[in-house]
Amino acid sequence: MDIIKKLEWRYAVKKFNADKMLTEEKLEKLKQAFNLTATSYGLQPIKLLVVQNKELQKELVKFSYGQKQVAQASHVLVICIEKQIDQKFIHDYFARVQQIRNTSDEILDPFKGALVESFSKKEREEVRVWATNQAYLALGTLLTVCALEEVDACPMEGFQPTSYDELLGLDKLKLTSVLVLPVGYRSTDDMFATLKKVRRDLNESIIHIP
Amino acid sequence: MDIIKKLEWRYAVKKFNADKMLTEEKLEKLKQAFNLTATSYGLQPIKLLVVQNKELQKELVKFSYGQKQVAQASHVLVICIEKQIDQKFIHDYFARVQQIRNTSDEILDPFKGALVESFSKKEREEVRVWATNQAYLALGTLLTVCALEEVDACPMEGFQPTSYDELLGLDKLKLTSVLVLPVGYRSTDDMFATLKKVRRDLNESIIHIP
């Protein structure tokens, strides 16, 4: 198992095999990996929606600029961000720290206070950008784990978040969708699967500062 | 080898073992993984700086809000974004596609034209945000590959990009730093290494839409 070979095997699937479903075990790994991804301050301002409903998937195609992968895929993962990162959100995080690590208030309070203050000063848009960055980080984790597990995927920025949010009832959950990731297995007749990967030479991507 | 166990092993290192260096082989894997990360349209608006110079690393501490990991780490990876995503940048990408895949102009031209037009309409700030998102995606890839390779890391958003850019001469390279990732090996006396991971319950992070 060489991770580099697996990353070379990975590509943005253009056509999924609609009959081949992810096993529960594979899906469980993706869910766990998403939950274990690093996030800024460990705050996890993101949630993962797992859509597994062919009718709904078909409907999502028209809000995905016609990209059929959304309908064909075994599951459509939708990475969402929290709409409300407020004082309660940060307090909930520290309650979790206390519960899991049994850390004393004495140790936690200064950091909690600083974080609450820092976020109270941020504009709503600034917090949205910050949370969106964490969604991209999680996408990187998911794509790498997919490659490792030989699960195919097609990361999508091109979709209509407001229509997704409406159709999936995200408003009630105080979430908004930021990235879409259909997962499943490539179709044997996806001609893109055999195309050579286009990447810069390594010496154009990497700069050594000795 | 279970990726979930590896992701659980990973944590944001507070103290590195300054004497333990990454092998060339490990470093090569991280470089390859960075270059293989997915990016929007495959455009790779990112570069990776590899700093391996103890004097320079020490200097970077004061531009990293005093975080000593930057000095202790085996290598400091700095994920940068391109400052100029212009027509030439997009043309260069398509030249690469042509060279690697031997695709005809006839096939490439419509997509090339659409991409050039789309980027010409974007504000400078919009392009910066787009490229920054790709840097976070690459961070997710790198952190996952680090975990898999049992390389320790500490992702950092908290640093002074303009000072980094100046010290590392990034202006001349038309790059700006957006994320810092010291890599190496955890110190045996980093008390954070043994703390339990704080994560939401899986059923709070994942929502199934049946």
Short mmCIF file of C-alpha atoms in Angstrom, two decimals:
data_model
loop_
_atom_site.label_atom_id
_atom_site.label_comp_id
_atom_site.label_asym_id
_atom_site.label_seq_id
_atom_site.Cartn_x
_atom_site.Cartn_y
_atom_site.Cartn_z
CA MET A 1 0.00 0.00 0.00
CA ASP A 2 1.67 3.19 -1.12
CA ILE A 3 -0.33 6.35 -0.49
CA ILE A 4 1.29 8.09 -3.47
CA LYS A 5 0.10 5.34 -5.84
CA LYS A 6 -3.37 5.67 -4.33
CA LEU A 7 -3.36 9.45 -4.83
CA GLU A 8 -2.30 8.90 -8.43
CA TRP A 9 -5.17 6.44 -8.86
CA ARG A 10 -7.64 9.06 -7.61
CA TYR A 11 -9.35 11.36 -10.11
CA ALA A 12 -12.50 13.47 -10.23
CA VAL A 13 -15.00 10.87 -11.43
CA LYS A 14 -17.14 11.95 -14.38
CA LYS A 15 -19.31 8.82 -14.46
CA PHE A 16 -20.13 6.53 -11.54
CA ASN A 17 -21.35 2.96 -11.70
CA ALA A 18 -24.87 3.57 -10.37
CA ASP A 19 -25.28 -0.06 -9.31
CA LYS A 20 -22.24 -0.31 -7.07
CA MET A 21 -22.86 0.84 -3.52
CA LEU A 22 -20.47 1.59 -0.71
CA THR A 23 -20.48 -1.00 2.06
CA GLU A 24 -21.51 0.13 5.55
CA GLU A 25 -17.91 -0.42 6.62
CA LYS A 26 -16.52 1.95 3.98
CA LEU A 27 -19.13 4.58 4.75
CA GLU A 28 -18.36 4.30 8.45
CA LYS A 29 -14.67 4.98 7.72
CA LEU A 30 -15.51 8.15 5.78
CA LYS A 31 -17.75 9.35 8.60
CA GLN A 32 -15.10 8.68 11.22
CA ALA A 33 -12.42 10.37 9.10
CA PHE A 34 -14.61 13.44 8.69
CA ASN A 35 -15.13 13.64 12.44
CA LEU A 36 -11.39 13.22 13.09
CA THR A 37 -10.25 15.90 10.64
CA ALA A 38 -8.25 18.75 12.14
CA THR A 39 -10.16 22.03 12.49
CA SER A 40 -9.16 25.46 13.72
CA TYR A 41 -9.00 25.40 17.57
CA GLY A 42 -10.68 21.98 17.33
CA LEU A 43 -14.02 23.77 17.12
CA GLN A 44 -15.51 21.61 14.33
CA PRO A 45 -17.72 24.28 12.71
CA ILE A 46 -18.70 21.70 10.10
CA LYS A 47 -21.14 18.85 9.66
CA LEU A 48 -21.43 16.10 7.08
CA LEU A 49 -24.69 15.28 5.37
CA VAL A 50 -24.96 11.78 3.94
CA VAL A 51 -27.60 11.63 1.22
CA GLN A 52 -28.62 8.16 0.11
CA ASN A 53 -31.87 8.51 -1.76
CA LYS A 54 -31.97 8.10 -5.52
CA GLU A 55 -35.03 10.32 -5.99
CA LEU A 56 -33.47 13.14 -4.00
CA GLN A 57 -30.14 12.64 -5.75
CA LYS A 58 -31.87 13.01 -9.11
CA GLU A 59 -33.42 16.27 -7.95
CA LEU A 60 -30.02 17.58 -6.83
CA VAL A 61 -28.65 17.28 -10.37
CA LYS A 62 -30.49 20.41 -11.49
CA PHE A 63 -28.92 22.35 -8.62
CA SER A 64 -25.49 20.98 -9.53
CA TYR A 65 -25.22 22.52 -13.00
CA GLY A 66 -26.40 19.24 -14.51
CA GLN A 67 -23.56 17.15 -13.12
CA LYS A 68 -25.01 13.65 -13.25
CA GLN A 69 -22.52 12.20 -10.78
CA VAL A 70 -24.82 13.43 -8.01
CA ALA A 71 -27.56 11.06 -9.24
CA GLN A 72 -25.26 8.12 -10.09
CA ALA A 73 -23.17 8.11 -6.92
CA SER A 74 -23.66 5.57 -4.17
CA HIS A 75 -23.91 8.39 -1.63
CA VAL A 76 -23.69 12.16 -1.89
CA LEU A 77 -21.73 13.71 0.93
CA VAL A 78 -22.47 17.38 1.55
CA ILE A 79 -20.02 19.29 3.73
CA CYS A 80 -21.90 21.99 5.63
CA ILE A 81 -20.86 24.81 7.91
CA GLU A 82 -22.65 26.02 11.02
CA LYS A 83 -24.52 29.27 10.46
CA GLN A 84 -24.28 30.31 14.08
CA ILE A 85 -20.86 30.31 15.68
CA ASP A 86 -21.79 32.18 18.83
CA GLN A 87 -20.90 32.18 22.49
CA LYS A 88 -23.01 29.06 23.06
CA PHE A 89 -21.15 27.22 20.30
CA ILE A 90 -17.82 27.93 21.98
CA HIS A 91 -19.15 27.07 25.44
CA ASP A 92 -20.42 23.74 24.08
CA TYR A 93 -16.92 22.99 22.81
CA PHE A 94 -15.36 23.61 26.21
CA ALA A 95 -18.07 21.52 27.89
CA ARG A 96 -16.96 18.72 25.56
CA VAL A 97 -13.29 19.22 26.52
CA GLN A 98 -14.24 19.07 30.18
CA GLN A 99 -16.34 15.97 29.72
CA ILE A 100 -13.73 14.07 27.67
CA ARG A 101 -10.53 15.21 29.36
CA ASN A 102 -11.80 16.14 32.78
CA THR A 103 -9.80 19.38 32.55
CA SER A 104 -10.49 21.87 35.35
CA ASP A 105 -12.24 25.21 34.82
CA GLU A 106 -9.11 26.86 36.16
CA ILE A 107 -7.11 25.64 33.18
CA LEU A 108 -9.85 26.04 30.56
CA ASP A 109 -11.31 29.42 31.52
CA PRO A 110 -8.55 31.73 30.20
CA PHE A 111 -8.57 30.04 26.77
CA LYS A 112 -12.37 29.94 26.71
CA GLY A 113 -12.56 33.64 27.54
CA ALA A 114 -10.01 34.54 24.87
CA LEU A 115 -11.83 32.52 22.21
CA VAL A 116 -15.25 33.98 23.07
CA GLU A 117 -13.78 37.47 22.92
CA SER A 118 -11.96 36.81 19.65
CA PHE A 119 -15.08 35.49 17.94
CA SER A 120 -17.30 38.26 19.31
CA LYS A 121 -15.08 40.76 17.46
CA LYS A 122 -15.30 38.98 14.10
CA GLU A 123 -17.78 40.05 11.45
CA ARG A 124 -20.34 37.45 10.39
CA GLU A 125 -18.68 37.16 6.96
CA GLU A 126 -15.26 36.62 8.53
CA VAL A 127 -16.61 33.71 10.56
CA ARG A 128 -18.25 32.26 7.44
CA VAL A 129 -14.93 32.37 5.56
CA TRP A 130 -13.14 30.80 8.53
CA ALA A 131 -15.68 27.96 8.73
CA THR A 132 -15.55 27.46 4.96
CA ASN A 133 -11.77 27.04 5.17
CA GLN A 134 -12.32 24.23 7.66
CA ALA A 135 -14.75 22.58 5.23
CA TYR A 136 -12.01 22.55 2.57
CA LEU A 137 -9.59 21.06 5.08
CA ALA A 138 -12.12 18.30 5.77
CA LEU A 139 -12.53 17.77 2.02
CA GLY A 140 -8.77 17.16 1.76
CA THR A 141 -9.00 14.60 4.56
CA LEU A 142 -11.99 12.87 2.97
CA LEU A 143 -10.47 12.76 -0.53
CA THR A 144 -7.26 11.25 0.82
CA VAL A 145 -9.12 8.63 2.85
CA CYS A 146 -11.32 7.86 -0.17
CA ALA A 147 -8.19 7.28 -2.28
CA LEU A 148 -6.69 5.07 0.40
CA GLU A 149 -9.88 3.02 0.63
CA GLU A 150 -10.25 2.92 -3.16
CA VAL A 151 -13.55 4.71 -2.96
CA ASP A 152 -14.13 7.00 -5.93
CA ALA A 153 -15.22 10.59 -5.51
CA CYS A 154 -15.84 13.81 -7.37
CA PRO A 155 -15.35 17.00 -5.34
CA MET A 156 -17.72 19.78 -6.46
CA GLU A 157 -17.67 23.49 -5.77
CA GLY A 158 -20.11 24.10 -8.62
CA PHE A 159 -23.61 23.80 -7.20
CA GLN A 160 -26.34 26.09 -5.86
CA PRO A 161 -26.01 26.14 -2.08
CA THR A 162 -29.32 27.93 -1.42
CA SER A 163 -31.26 25.34 -3.45
CA TYR A 164 -29.40 22.48 -1.75
CA ASP A 165 -30.13 24.04 1.65
CA GLU A 166 -33.82 24.35 0.82
CA LEU A 167 -34.21 20.86 -0.60
CA LEU A 168 -32.29 19.22 2.24
CA GLY A 169 -33.94 21.24 4.99
CA LEU A 170 -30.66 22.70 6.21
CA ASP A 171 -32.12 25.97 7.48
CA LYS A 172 -33.80 24.19 10.37
CA LEU A 173 -30.47 22.60 11.25
CA LYS A 174 -28.75 26.03 11.14
CA LEU A 175 -26.42 24.72 8.46
CA THR A 176 -25.46 25.81 4.99
CA SER A 177 -23.88 23.62 2.33
CA VAL A 178 -20.42 24.54 1.02
CA LEU A 179 -19.01 21.49 -0.74
CA VAL A 180 -20.51 18.45 -2.44
CA LEU A 181 -18.77 15.10 -2.70
CA PRO A 182 -20.51 12.27 -4.53
CA VAL A 183 -18.80 8.98 -3.61
CA GLY A 184 -19.04 5.49 -5.03
CA TYR A 185 -17.30 3.57 -7.79
CA ARG A 186 -16.19 4.73 -11.21
CA SER A 187 -17.98 3.36 -14.24
CA THR A 188 -15.86 1.16 -16.49
CA ASP A 189 -16.70 3.44 -19.42
CA ASP A 190 -15.66 6.73 -17.80
CA MET A 191 -13.07 7.81 -20.35
CA PHE A 192 -11.62 10.29 -17.85
CA ALA A 193 -10.47 7.43 -15.63
CA THR A 194 -7.66 6.51 -18.01
CA LEU A 195 -6.43 10.01 -18.83
CA LYS A 196 -3.00 10.89 -17.50
CA LYS A 197 -2.98 13.09 -14.42
CA VAL A 198 -2.06 16.70 -15.18
CA ARG A 199 0.29 18.11 -12.57
CA ARG A 200 3.15 20.54 -12.52
CA ASP A 201 6.62 19.06 -12.30
CA LEU A 202 7.49 18.56 -8.66
CA ASN A 203 10.23 21.19 -8.89
CA GLU A 204 7.64 23.76 -9.96
CA SER A 205 5.32 22.96 -7.05
CA ILE A 206 7.92 22.71 -4.31
CA ILE A 207 10.49 25.32 -3.32
CA HIS A 208 13.30 24.39 -0.95
CA ILE A 209 14.64 27.06 1.38
CA PRO A 210 17.93 25.67 2.67
CA MET B 1 -2.84 -0.35 9.04
CA ASP B 2 -6.13 1.33 9.78
CA ILE B 3 -6.42 4.96 8.67
CA ILE B 4 -8.90 5.72 11.47
CA LYS B 5 -6.40 4.58 14.11
CA LYS B 6 -3.76 6.76 12.41
CA LEU B 7 -6.07 9.78 12.41
CA GLU B 8 -6.73 9.17 16.10
CA TRP B 9 -2.98 9.02 16.73
CA ARG B 10 -2.54 12.43 15.05
CA TYR B 11 -2.70 15.59 17.15
CA ALA B 12 -1.47 19.15 16.83
CA VAL B 13 2.04 18.79 18.26
CA LYS B 14 2.96 21.30 20.95
CA LYS B 15 6.58 20.16 21.33
CA PHE B 16 8.73 18.48 18.72
CA ASN B 17 11.87 16.42 19.29
CA ALA B 18 14.35 18.86 17.73
CA ASP B 19 16.91 16.11 17.13
CA LYS B 20 14.75 13.78 15.08
CA MET B 21 14.71 14.62 11.40
CA LEU B 22 12.47 13.41 8.61
CA THR B 23 14.17 11.01 6.20
CA GLU B 24 14.45 12.06 2.57
CA GLU B 25 11.98 9.32 1.72
CA LYS B 26 9.32 10.67 4.11
CA LEU B 27 9.85 14.23 2.89
CA GLU B 28 9.56 13.07 -0.71
CA LYS B 29 6.17 11.48 0.07
CA LEU B 30 4.85 14.72 1.56
CA LYS B 31 6.03 16.66 -1.50
CA GLN B 32 4.44 14.18 -3.89
CA ALA B 33 1.20 14.17 -1.89
CA PHE B 34 1.07 17.96 -1.97
CA ASN B 35 1.51 17.94 -5.73
CA LEU B 36 -1.18 15.27 -6.16
CA THR B 37 -3.81 17.01 -4.03
CA ALA B 38 -7.05 17.85 -5.81
CA THR B 39 -7.50 21.54 -6.65
CA SER B 40 -10.32 23.47 -8.27
CA TYR B 41 -10.23 22.84 -12.07
CA GLY B 42 -6.84 21.18 -11.47
CA LEU B 43 -5.28 24.65 -11.63
CA GLN B 44 -2.91 24.20 -8.66
CA PRO B 45 -2.85 27.85 -7.50
CA ILE B 46 -0.62 26.74 -4.61
CA LYS B 47 3.04 26.04 -3.92
CA LEU B 48 4.81 24.38 -1.03
CA LEU B 49 7.83 25.92 0.63
CA VAL B 50 10.09 23.52 2.49
CA VAL B 51 12.17 25.34 5.11
CA GLN B 52 15.02 23.37 6.59
CA ASN B 53 17.32 25.86 8.27
CA LYS B 54 17.47 26.08 12.06
CA GLU B 55 18.55 29.72 12.08
CA LEU B 56 15.70 30.75 9.81
CA GLN B 57 13.25 28.56 11.75
CA LYS B 58 14.26 30.33 14.96
CA GLU B 59 13.59 33.68 13.32
CA LEU B 60 10.14 32.51 12.19
CA VAL B 61 9.07 31.92 15.82
CA LYS B 62 8.60 35.63 16.42
CA PHE B 63 6.30 35.85 13.40
CA SER B 64 4.36 32.81 14.63
CA TYR B 65 3.08 34.31 17.89
CA GLY B 66 5.91 32.64 19.75
CA GLN B 67 4.97 29.10 18.76
CA LYS B 68 8.26 27.24 19.28
CA GLN B 69 7.25 24.28 17.13
CA VAL B 70 8.46 26.27 14.14
CA ALA B 71 12.01 26.22 15.54
CA GLN B 72 11.92 22.64 16.85
CA ALA B 73 10.41 20.96 13.80
CA SER B 74 12.45 18.90 11.39
CA HIS B 75 11.05 20.94 8.49
CA VAL B 76 8.61 23.80 8.27
CA LEU B 77 6.21 23.47 5.36
CA VAL B 78 4.61 26.72 4.25
CA ILE B 79 1.61 26.47 1.94
CA CYS B 80 1.56 29.48 -0.36
CA ILE B 81 -0.86 30.77 -2.94
CA GLU B 82 -0.04 32.41 -6.25
CA LYS B 83 -0.52 36.18 -6.21
CA GLN B 84 -1.20 36.37 -9.90
CA ILE B 85 -3.86 34.11 -11.34
CA ASP B 86 -4.09 35.74 -14.74
CA GLN B 87 -4.64 34.71 -18.34
CA LYS B 88 -1.05 33.46 -18.59
CA PHE B 89 -1.55 31.25 -15.54
CA ILE B 90 -4.55 29.57 -17.15
CA HIS B 91 -2.81 29.26 -20.53
CA ASP B 92 0.14 27.58 -18.81
CA TYR B 93 -2.24 25.04 -17.31
CA PHE B 94 -3.70 24.16 -20.69
CA ALA B 95 -0.22 23.92 -22.20
CA ARG B 96 0.48 21.34 -19.49
CA VAL B 97 -2.70 19.41 -20.33
CA GLN B 98 -1.69 19.39 -23.98
CA GLN B 99 1.83 18.27 -23.21
CA ILE B 100 0.82 15.48 -20.81
CA ARG B 101 -2.35 14.22 -22.50
CA ASN B 102 -1.77 15.26 -26.04
CA THR B 103 -5.33 16.64 -26.15
CA SER B 104 -6.17 18.65 -29.27
CA ASP B 105 -6.83 22.41 -29.26
CA GLU B 106 -10.26 21.64 -30.65
CA ILE B 107 -11.22 19.86 -27.46
CA LEU B 108 -9.40 22.18 -25.06
CA ASP B 109 -10.25 25.59 -26.50
CA PRO B 110 -13.89 25.91 -25.36
CA PHE B 111 -13.01 25.05 -21.76
CA LYS B 112 -9.91 27.25 -21.86
CA GLY B 113 -11.96 30.17 -23.15
CA ALA B 114 -14.66 29.69 -20.51
CA LEU B 115 -12.09 29.54 -17.72
CA VAL B 116 -10.21 32.63 -18.90
CA GLU B 117 -13.49 34.53 -19.12
CA SER B 118 -14.69 33.33 -15.71
CA PHE B 119 -11.47 34.39 -13.99
CA SER B 120 -11.32 37.73 -15.81
CA LYS B 121 -14.67 38.60 -14.19
CA LYS B 122 -13.57 37.78 -10.67
CA GLU B 123 -12.37 40.45 -8.26
CA ARG B 124 -8.79 40.08 -7.01
CA GLU B 125 -10.11 39.30 -3.51
CA GLU B 126 -12.43 36.61 -4.84
CA VAL B 127 -9.51 34.87 -6.53
CA ARG B 128 -7.46 35.13 -3.33
CA VAL B 129 -10.24 33.45 -1.33
CA TRP B 130 -10.59 30.74 -4.00
CA ALA B 131 -6.86 30.01 -3.94
CA THR B 132 -6.82 30.03 -0.13
CA ASN B 133 -9.57 27.39 -0.13
CA GLN B 134 -7.32 25.19 -2.25
CA ALA B 135 -4.49 25.69 0.25
CA TYR B 136 -6.77 24.35 3.02
CA LEU B 137 -7.70 21.39 0.82
CA ALA B 138 -3.98 20.65 0.39
CA LEU B 139 -3.50 20.97 4.15
CA GLY B 140 -6.14 18.26 4.64
CA THR B 141 -4.29 16.02 2.20
CA LEU B 142 -0.93 16.68 3.88
CA LEU B 143 -2.22 16.11 7.41
CA THR B 144 -3.81 12.82 6.41
CA VAL B 145 -0.66 11.62 4.66
CA CYS B 146 1.42 12.73 7.66
CA ALA B 147 -0.81 10.66 9.96
CA LEU B 148 -0.55 7.68 7.65
CA GLU B 149 3.24 7.96 7.55
CA GLU B 150 3.42 8.59 11.30
CA VAL B 151 4.97 11.97 10.74
CA ASP B 152 3.92 14.50 13.36
CA ALA B 153 2.65 17.93 12.43
CA CYS B 154 1.11 21.08 13.83
CA PRO B 155 -1.12 23.03 11.43
CA MET B 156 -0.96 26.78 12.07
CA GLU B 157 -3.21 29.59 10.91
CA GLY B 158 -1.77 31.92 13.53
CA PHE B 159 1.27 33.59 12.03
CA GLN B 160 2.12 36.87 10.30
CA PRO B 161 2.00 36.23 6.55
CA THR B 162 3.58 39.55 5.52
CA SER B 163 6.59 38.94 7.79
CA TYR B 164 6.91 35.37 6.56
CA ASP B 165 6.71 36.59 2.96
CA GLU B 166 9.41 39.16 3.58
CA LEU B 167 11.77 36.84 5.42
CA LEU B 168 11.37 34.02 2.91
CA GLY B 169 11.57 36.25 -0.16
CA LEU B 170 8.13 35.26 -1.41
CA ASP B 171 7.38 38.55 -3.15
CA LYS B 172 9.91 37.80 -5.86
CA LEU B 173 8.26 34.42 -6.39
CA LYS B 174 4.81 36.08 -6.64
CA LEU B 175 3.64 33.99 -3.73
CA THR B 176 2.06 34.72 -0.39
CA SER B 177 2.01 32.38 2.60
CA VAL B 178 -1.35 31.20 3.92
CA LEU B 179 -0.71 28.17 6.13
CA VAL B 180 2.24 26.92 8.15
CA LEU B 181 2.86 23.25 8.92
CA PRO B 182 5.87 22.31 11.02
CA VAL B 183 6.54 18.58 10.59
CA GLY B 184 8.80 16.15 12.43
CA TYR B 185 8.42 13.96 15.50
CA ARG B 186 6.70 14.64 18.80
CA SER B 187 8.81 15.03 21.90
CA THR B 188 8.37 12.31 24.51
CA ASP B 189 7.54 14.99 27.08
CA ASP B 190 4.79 16.74 25.08
CA MET B 191 1.95 16.35 27.59
CA PHE B 192 -0.58 17.11 24.85
CA ALA B 193 0.34 13.86 23.07
CA THR B 194 -1.45 11.76 25.67
CA LEU B 195 -4.59 13.88 26.09
CA LYS B 196 -7.79 12.32 24.80
CA LYS B 197 -8.99 13.66 21.46
CA VAL B 198 -11.93 16.04 21.79
CA ARG B 199 -14.55 15.39 19.14
CA ARG B 200 -18.31 15.57 18.90
CA ASP B 201 -20.15 12.28 19.02
CA LEU B 202 -20.37 10.89 15.51
CA ASN B 203 -24.16 11.34 15.52
CA GLU B 204 -23.69 15.07 16.13
CA SER B 205 -21.24 15.46 13.25
CA ILE B 206 -23.03 13.34 10.67
CA ILE B 207 -26.61 13.72 9.49
CA HIS B 208 -28.18 10.98 7.38
CA ILE B 209 -30.78 11.96 4.80
CA PRO B 210 -32.49 8.72 3.84
#
